[in-house]
PDB file of C-alpha atoms in Angstrom:
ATOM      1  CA  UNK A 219       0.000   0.000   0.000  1.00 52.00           C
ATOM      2  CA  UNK A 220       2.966   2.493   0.562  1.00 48.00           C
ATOM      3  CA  UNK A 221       4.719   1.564  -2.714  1.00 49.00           C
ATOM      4  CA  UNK A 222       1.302   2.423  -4.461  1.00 51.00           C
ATOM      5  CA  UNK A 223       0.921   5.553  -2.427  1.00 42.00           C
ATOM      6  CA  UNK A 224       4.296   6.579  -3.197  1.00 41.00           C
ATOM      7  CA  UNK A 225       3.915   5.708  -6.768  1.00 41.00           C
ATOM      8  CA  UNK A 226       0.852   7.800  -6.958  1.00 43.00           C
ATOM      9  CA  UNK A 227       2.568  10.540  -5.484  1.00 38.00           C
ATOM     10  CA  UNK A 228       5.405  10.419  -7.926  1.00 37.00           C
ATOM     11  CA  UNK A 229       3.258  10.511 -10.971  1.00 41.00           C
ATOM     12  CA  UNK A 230       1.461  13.595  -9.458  1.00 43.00           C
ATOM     13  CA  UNK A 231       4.809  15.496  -8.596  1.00 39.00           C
ATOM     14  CA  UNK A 232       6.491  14.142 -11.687  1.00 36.00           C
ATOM     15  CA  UNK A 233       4.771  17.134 -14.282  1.00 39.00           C
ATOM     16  CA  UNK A 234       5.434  19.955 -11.598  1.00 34.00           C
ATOM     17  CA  UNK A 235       9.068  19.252 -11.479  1.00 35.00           C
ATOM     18  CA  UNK A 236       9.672  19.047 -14.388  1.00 39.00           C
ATOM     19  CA  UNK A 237       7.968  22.129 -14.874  1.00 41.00           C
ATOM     20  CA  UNK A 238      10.146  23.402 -12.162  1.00 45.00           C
ATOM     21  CA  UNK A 239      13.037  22.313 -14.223  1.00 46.00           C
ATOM     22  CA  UNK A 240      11.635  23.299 -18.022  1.00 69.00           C
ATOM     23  CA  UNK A 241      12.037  27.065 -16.460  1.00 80.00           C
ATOM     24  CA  UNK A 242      14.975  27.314 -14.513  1.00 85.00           C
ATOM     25  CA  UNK A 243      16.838  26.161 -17.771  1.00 86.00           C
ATOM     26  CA  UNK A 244      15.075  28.434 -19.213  1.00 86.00           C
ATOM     27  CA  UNK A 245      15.120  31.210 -17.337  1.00 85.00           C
ATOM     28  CA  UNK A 246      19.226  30.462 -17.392  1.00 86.00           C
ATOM     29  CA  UNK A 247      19.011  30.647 -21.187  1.00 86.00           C
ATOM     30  CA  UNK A 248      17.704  33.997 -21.575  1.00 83.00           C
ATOM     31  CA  UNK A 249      19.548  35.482 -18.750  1.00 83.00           C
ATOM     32  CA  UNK A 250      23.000  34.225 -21.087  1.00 84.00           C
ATOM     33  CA  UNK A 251      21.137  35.816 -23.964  1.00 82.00           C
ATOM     34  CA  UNK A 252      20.484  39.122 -22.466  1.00 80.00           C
ATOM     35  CA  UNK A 253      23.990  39.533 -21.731  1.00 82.00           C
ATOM     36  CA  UNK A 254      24.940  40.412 -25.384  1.00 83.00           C
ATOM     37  CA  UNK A 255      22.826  44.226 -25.632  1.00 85.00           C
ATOM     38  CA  UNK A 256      24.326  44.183 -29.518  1.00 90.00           C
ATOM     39  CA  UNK A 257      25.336  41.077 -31.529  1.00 92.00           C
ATOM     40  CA  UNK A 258      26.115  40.199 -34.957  1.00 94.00           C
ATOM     41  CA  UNK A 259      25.708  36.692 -36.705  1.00 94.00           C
ATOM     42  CA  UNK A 260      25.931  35.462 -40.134  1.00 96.00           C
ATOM     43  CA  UNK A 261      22.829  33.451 -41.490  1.00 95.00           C
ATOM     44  CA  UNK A 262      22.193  30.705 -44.022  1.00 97.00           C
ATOM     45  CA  UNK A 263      18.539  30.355 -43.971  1.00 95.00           C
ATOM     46  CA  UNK A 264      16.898  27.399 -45.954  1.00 96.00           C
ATOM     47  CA  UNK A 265      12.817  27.278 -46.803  1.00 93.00           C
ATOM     48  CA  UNK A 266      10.867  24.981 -47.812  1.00 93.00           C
ATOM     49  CA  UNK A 267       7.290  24.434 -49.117  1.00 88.00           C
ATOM     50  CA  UNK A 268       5.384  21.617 -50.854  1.00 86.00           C
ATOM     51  CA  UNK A 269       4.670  23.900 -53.610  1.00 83.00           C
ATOM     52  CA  UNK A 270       8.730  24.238 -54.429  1.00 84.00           C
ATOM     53  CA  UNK A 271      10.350  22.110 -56.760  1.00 87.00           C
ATOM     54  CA  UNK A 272      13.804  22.662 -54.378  1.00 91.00           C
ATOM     55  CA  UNK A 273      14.269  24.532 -51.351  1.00 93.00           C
ATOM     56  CA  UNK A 274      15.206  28.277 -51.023  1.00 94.00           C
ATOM     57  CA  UNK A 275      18.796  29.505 -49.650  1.00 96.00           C
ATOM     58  CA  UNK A 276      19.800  33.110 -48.936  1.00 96.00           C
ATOM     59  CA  UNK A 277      22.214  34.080 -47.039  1.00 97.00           C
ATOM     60  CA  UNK A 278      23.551  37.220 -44.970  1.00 96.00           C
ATOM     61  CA  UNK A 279      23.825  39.131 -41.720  1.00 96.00           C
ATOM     62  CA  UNK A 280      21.789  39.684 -38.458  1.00 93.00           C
ATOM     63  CA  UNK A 281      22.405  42.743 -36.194  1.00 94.00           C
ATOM     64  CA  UNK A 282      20.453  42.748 -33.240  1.00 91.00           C
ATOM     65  CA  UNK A 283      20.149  45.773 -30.901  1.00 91.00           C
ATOM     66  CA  UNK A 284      18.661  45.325 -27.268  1.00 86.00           C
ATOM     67  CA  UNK A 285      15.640  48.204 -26.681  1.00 86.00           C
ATOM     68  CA  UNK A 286      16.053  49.167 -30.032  1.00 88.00           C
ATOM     69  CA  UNK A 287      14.854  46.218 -32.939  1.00 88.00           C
ATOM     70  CA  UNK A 288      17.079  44.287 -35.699  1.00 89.00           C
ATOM     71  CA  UNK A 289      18.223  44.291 -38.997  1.00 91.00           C
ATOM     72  CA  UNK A 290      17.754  41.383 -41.090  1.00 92.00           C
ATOM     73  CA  UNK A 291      20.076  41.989 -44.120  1.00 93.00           C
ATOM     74  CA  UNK A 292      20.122  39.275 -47.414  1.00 94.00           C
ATOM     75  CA  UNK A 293      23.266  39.198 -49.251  1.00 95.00           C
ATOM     76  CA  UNK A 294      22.184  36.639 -51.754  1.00 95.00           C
ATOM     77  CA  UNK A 295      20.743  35.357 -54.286  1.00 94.00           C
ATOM     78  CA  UNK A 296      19.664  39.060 -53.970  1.00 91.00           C
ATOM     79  CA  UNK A 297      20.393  42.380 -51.601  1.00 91.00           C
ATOM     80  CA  UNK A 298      17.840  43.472 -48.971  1.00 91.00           C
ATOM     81  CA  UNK A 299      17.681  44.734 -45.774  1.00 91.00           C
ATOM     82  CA  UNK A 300      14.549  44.314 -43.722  1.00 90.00           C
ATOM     83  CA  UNK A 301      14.352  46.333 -40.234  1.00 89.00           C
ATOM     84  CA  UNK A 302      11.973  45.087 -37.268  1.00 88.00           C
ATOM     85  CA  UNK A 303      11.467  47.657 -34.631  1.00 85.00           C
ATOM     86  CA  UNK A 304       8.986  47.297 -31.502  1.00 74.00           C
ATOM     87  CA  UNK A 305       5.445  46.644 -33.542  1.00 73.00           C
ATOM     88  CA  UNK A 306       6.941  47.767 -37.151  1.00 82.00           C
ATOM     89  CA  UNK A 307       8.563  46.301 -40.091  1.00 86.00           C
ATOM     90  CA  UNK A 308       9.935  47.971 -43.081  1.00 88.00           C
ATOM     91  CA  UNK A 309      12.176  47.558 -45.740  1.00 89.00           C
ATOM     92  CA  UNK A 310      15.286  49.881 -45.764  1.00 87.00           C
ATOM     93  CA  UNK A 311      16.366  51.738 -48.616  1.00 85.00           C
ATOM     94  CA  UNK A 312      19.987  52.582 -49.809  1.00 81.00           C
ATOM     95  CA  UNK A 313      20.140  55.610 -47.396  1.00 76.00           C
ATOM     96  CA  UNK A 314      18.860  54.125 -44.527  1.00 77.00           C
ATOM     97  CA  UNK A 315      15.033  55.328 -45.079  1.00 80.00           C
ATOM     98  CA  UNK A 316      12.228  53.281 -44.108  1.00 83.00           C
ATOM     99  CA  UNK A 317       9.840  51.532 -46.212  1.00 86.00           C
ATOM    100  CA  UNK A 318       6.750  50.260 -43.780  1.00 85.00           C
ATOM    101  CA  UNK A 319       5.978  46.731 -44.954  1.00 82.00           C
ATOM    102  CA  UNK A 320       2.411  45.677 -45.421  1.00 76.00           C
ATOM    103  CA  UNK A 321       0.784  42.349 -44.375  1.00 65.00           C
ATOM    104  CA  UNK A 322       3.889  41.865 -42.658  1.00 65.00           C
ATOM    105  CA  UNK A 323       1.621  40.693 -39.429  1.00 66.00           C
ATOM    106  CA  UNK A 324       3.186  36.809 -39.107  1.00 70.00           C
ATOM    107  CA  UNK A 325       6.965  37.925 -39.770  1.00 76.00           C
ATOM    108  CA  UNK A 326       6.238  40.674 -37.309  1.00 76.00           C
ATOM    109  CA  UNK A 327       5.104  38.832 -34.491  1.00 76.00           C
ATOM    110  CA  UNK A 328       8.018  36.325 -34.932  1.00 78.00           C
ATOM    111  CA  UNK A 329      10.596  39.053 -35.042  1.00 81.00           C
ATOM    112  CA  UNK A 330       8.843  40.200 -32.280  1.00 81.00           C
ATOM    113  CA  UNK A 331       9.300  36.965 -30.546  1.00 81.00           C
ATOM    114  CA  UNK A 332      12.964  36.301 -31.324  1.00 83.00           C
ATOM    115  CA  UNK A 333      13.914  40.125 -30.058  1.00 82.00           C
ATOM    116  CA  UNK A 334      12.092  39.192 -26.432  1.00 82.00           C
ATOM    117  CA  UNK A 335      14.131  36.081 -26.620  1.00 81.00           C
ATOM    118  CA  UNK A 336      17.408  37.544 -27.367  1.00 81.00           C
ATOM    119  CA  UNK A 337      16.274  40.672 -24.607  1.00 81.00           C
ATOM    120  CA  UNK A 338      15.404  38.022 -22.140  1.00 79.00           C
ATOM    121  CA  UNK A 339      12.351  38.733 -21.704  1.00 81.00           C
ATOM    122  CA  UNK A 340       9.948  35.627 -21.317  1.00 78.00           C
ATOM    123  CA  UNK A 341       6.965  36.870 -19.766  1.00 82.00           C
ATOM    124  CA  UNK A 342       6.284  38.506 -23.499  1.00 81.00           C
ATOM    125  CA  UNK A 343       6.601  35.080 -25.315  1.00 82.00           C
ATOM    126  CA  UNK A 344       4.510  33.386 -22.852  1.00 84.00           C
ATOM    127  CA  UNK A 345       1.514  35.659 -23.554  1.00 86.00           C
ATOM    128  CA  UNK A 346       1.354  34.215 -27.094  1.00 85.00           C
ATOM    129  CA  UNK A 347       3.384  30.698 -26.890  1.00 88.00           C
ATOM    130  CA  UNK A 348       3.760  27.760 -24.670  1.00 90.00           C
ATOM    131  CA  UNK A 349       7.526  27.208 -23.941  1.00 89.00           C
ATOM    132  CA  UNK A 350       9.246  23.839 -23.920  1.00 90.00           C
ATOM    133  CA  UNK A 351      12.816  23.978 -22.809  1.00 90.00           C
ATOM    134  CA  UNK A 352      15.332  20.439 -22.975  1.00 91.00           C
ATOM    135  CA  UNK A 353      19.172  20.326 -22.960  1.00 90.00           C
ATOM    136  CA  UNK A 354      21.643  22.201 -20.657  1.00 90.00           C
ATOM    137  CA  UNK A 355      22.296  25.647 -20.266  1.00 84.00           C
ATOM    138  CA  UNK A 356      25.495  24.665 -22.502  1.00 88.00           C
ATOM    139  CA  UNK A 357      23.309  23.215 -25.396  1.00 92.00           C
ATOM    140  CA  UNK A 358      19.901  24.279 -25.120  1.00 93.00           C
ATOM    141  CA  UNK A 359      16.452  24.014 -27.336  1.00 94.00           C
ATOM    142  CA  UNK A 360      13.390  25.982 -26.972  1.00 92.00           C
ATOM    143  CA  UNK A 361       9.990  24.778 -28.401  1.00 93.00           C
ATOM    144  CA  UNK A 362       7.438  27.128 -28.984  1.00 91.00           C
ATOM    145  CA  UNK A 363       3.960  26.200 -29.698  1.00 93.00           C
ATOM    146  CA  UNK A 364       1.137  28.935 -30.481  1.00 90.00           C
ATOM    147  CA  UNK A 365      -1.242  29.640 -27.883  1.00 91.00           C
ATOM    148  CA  UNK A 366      -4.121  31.633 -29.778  1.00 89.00           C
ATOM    149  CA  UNK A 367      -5.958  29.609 -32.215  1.00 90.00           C
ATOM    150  CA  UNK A 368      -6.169  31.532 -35.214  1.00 87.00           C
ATOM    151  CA  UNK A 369      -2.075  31.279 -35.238  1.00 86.00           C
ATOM    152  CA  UNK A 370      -2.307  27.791 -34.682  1.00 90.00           C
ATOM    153  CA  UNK A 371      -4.098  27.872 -37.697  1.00 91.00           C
ATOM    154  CA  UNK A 372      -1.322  28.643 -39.759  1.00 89.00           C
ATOM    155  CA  UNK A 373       2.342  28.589 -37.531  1.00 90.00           C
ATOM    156  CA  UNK A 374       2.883  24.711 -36.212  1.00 93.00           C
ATOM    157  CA  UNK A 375       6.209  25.609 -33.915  1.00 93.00           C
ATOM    158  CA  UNK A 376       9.008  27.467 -33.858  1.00 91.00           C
ATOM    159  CA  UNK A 377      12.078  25.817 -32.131  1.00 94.00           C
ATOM    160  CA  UNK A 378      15.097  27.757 -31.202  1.00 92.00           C
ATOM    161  CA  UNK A 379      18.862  26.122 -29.824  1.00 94.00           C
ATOM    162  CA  UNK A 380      22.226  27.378 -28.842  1.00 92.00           C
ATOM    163  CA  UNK A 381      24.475  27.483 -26.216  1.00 88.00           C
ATOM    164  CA  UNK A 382      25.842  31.189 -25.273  1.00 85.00           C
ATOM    165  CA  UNK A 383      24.248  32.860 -28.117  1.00 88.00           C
ATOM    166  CA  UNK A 384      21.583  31.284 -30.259  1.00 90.00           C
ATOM    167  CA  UNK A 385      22.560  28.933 -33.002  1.00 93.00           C
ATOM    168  CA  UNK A 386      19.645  28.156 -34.883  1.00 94.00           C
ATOM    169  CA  UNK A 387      15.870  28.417 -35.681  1.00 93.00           C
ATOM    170  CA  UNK A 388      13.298  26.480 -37.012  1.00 95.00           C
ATOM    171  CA  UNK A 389       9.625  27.010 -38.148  1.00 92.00           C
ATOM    172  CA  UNK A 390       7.294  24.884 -39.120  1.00 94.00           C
ATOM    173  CA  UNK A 391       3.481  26.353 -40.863  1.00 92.00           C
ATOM    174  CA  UNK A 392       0.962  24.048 -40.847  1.00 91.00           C
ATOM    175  CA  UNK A 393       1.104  23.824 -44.390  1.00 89.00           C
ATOM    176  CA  UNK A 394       3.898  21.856 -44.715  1.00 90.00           C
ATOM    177  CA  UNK A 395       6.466  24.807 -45.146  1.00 91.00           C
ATOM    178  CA  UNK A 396       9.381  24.664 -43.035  1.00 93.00           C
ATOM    179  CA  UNK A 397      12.277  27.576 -42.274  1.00 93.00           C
ATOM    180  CA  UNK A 398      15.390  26.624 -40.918  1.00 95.00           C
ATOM    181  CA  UNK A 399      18.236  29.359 -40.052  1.00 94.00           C
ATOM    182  CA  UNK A 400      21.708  28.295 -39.496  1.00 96.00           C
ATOM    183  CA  UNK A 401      23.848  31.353 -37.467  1.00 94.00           C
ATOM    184  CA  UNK A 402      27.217  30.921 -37.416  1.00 94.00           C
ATOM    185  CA  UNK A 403      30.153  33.641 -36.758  1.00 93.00           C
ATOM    186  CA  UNK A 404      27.831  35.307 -34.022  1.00 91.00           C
ATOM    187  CA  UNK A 405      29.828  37.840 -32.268  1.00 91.00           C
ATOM    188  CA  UNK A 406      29.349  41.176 -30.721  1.00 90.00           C
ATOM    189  CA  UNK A 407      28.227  43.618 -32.957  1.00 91.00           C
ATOM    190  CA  UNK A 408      30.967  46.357 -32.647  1.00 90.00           C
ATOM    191  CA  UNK A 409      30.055  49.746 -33.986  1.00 91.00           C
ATOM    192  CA  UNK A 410      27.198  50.060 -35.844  1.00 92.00           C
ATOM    193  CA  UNK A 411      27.296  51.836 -39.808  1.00 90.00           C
ATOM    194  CA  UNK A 412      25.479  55.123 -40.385  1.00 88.00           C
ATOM    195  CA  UNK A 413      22.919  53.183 -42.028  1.00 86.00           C
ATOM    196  CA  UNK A 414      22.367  50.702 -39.604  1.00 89.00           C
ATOM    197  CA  UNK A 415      22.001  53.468 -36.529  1.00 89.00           C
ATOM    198  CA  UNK A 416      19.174  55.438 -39.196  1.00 87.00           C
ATOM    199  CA  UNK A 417      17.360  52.035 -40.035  1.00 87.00           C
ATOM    200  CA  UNK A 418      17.252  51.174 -36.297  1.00 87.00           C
ATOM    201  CA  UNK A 419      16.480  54.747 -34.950  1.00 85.00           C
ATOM    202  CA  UNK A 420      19.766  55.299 -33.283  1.00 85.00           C
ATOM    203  CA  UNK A 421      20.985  58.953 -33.050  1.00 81.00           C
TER     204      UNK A 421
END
């Protein structure tokens, strides 16, 4: 009778520790992530969709600025720098002016995501994901699964890993498209161009 009860009380404890343990990793995660207030990386980002005869490569470079947005900026197969600030996307032009991007709502909320990751700030992804987090605070991955049901609808998960700075991303749509971002060369981001402080709203 006291194996069973003890038993019993293991399979009730056994979700709230590990719970306990899904956020103190994470928690460590973000606090290693919101030690870096300006970092560079290079990317290699790879989609693919059903409707593709092959998958789509570009490549380029990732600023990110804490309290101030990032700059998401193709080098091939064409040039293109996209800047997400706060709420607002836009496309930059060759002087550094702003373009505001329409129907931009998905890639905005992502971006919007990954810069409260990077910030360490998980009480803003929690409000629209559920958070998953396995590995060590050496080698870490985060799962994140929509909460509201008209995302579901469309975004499956997004899954981030790293170790001191983030390494990777993956999303998967419902539709069978997937997005998978290889960063590599991450580093801190040193001083930032003319263009880069105008595109970012940096005196």
């Amino acid at each position: 009778m006291r194996r069973m009860t003890f038993l019993l009380l293991l399979c009730l404890f056994a979700p709230f520790a590990r719970a306990q343990a899904d956020d103190a990793l994470l928690q460590s995660v973000l606090a290693a992530l919101g030690q870096h207030t300006a970092v560079r990386a290079d990317f290699t980002q790879t989609r693919s969709n059903p409707a593709l005869e092959k998958p789509q490569v570009s490549q380029g470079q990732l600023l990110f600025v804490l309290g101030h947005g990032m700059l998401w900026q193709t080098r091939t197969p064409f040039a293109e720098t996209l800047a997400f600030t706060g709420t607002q996307a836009a496309r930059i032009g060759p002087q550094g002016q702003p373009h505001p991007m329409r129907d931009a709502r998905g890639v905005t909320r992502i971006s919007q995501m990954l810069q409260a990751m990077l910030a360490g700030r998980a009480d803003e992804v929690r409000r629209q994901f559920h958070i998953a987090a396995s590995g060590s605070a050496a080698q870490w991955t985060l799962r994140l699964v929509p909460k509201q049901e008209r995302m579901a609808r469309v975004l499956g998960s997004i899954e981030l890993s790293g170790d001191a700075y983030l390494e990777g991303i993956r999303i998967a749509m419902r539709d069978g498209g997937d997005t998978d971002i290889r960063f590599n060369r991450t580093r801190d981001a040193g001083a930032l161009s003319g263009l880069e402080k105008r595109a970012l709203g940096l005196p």
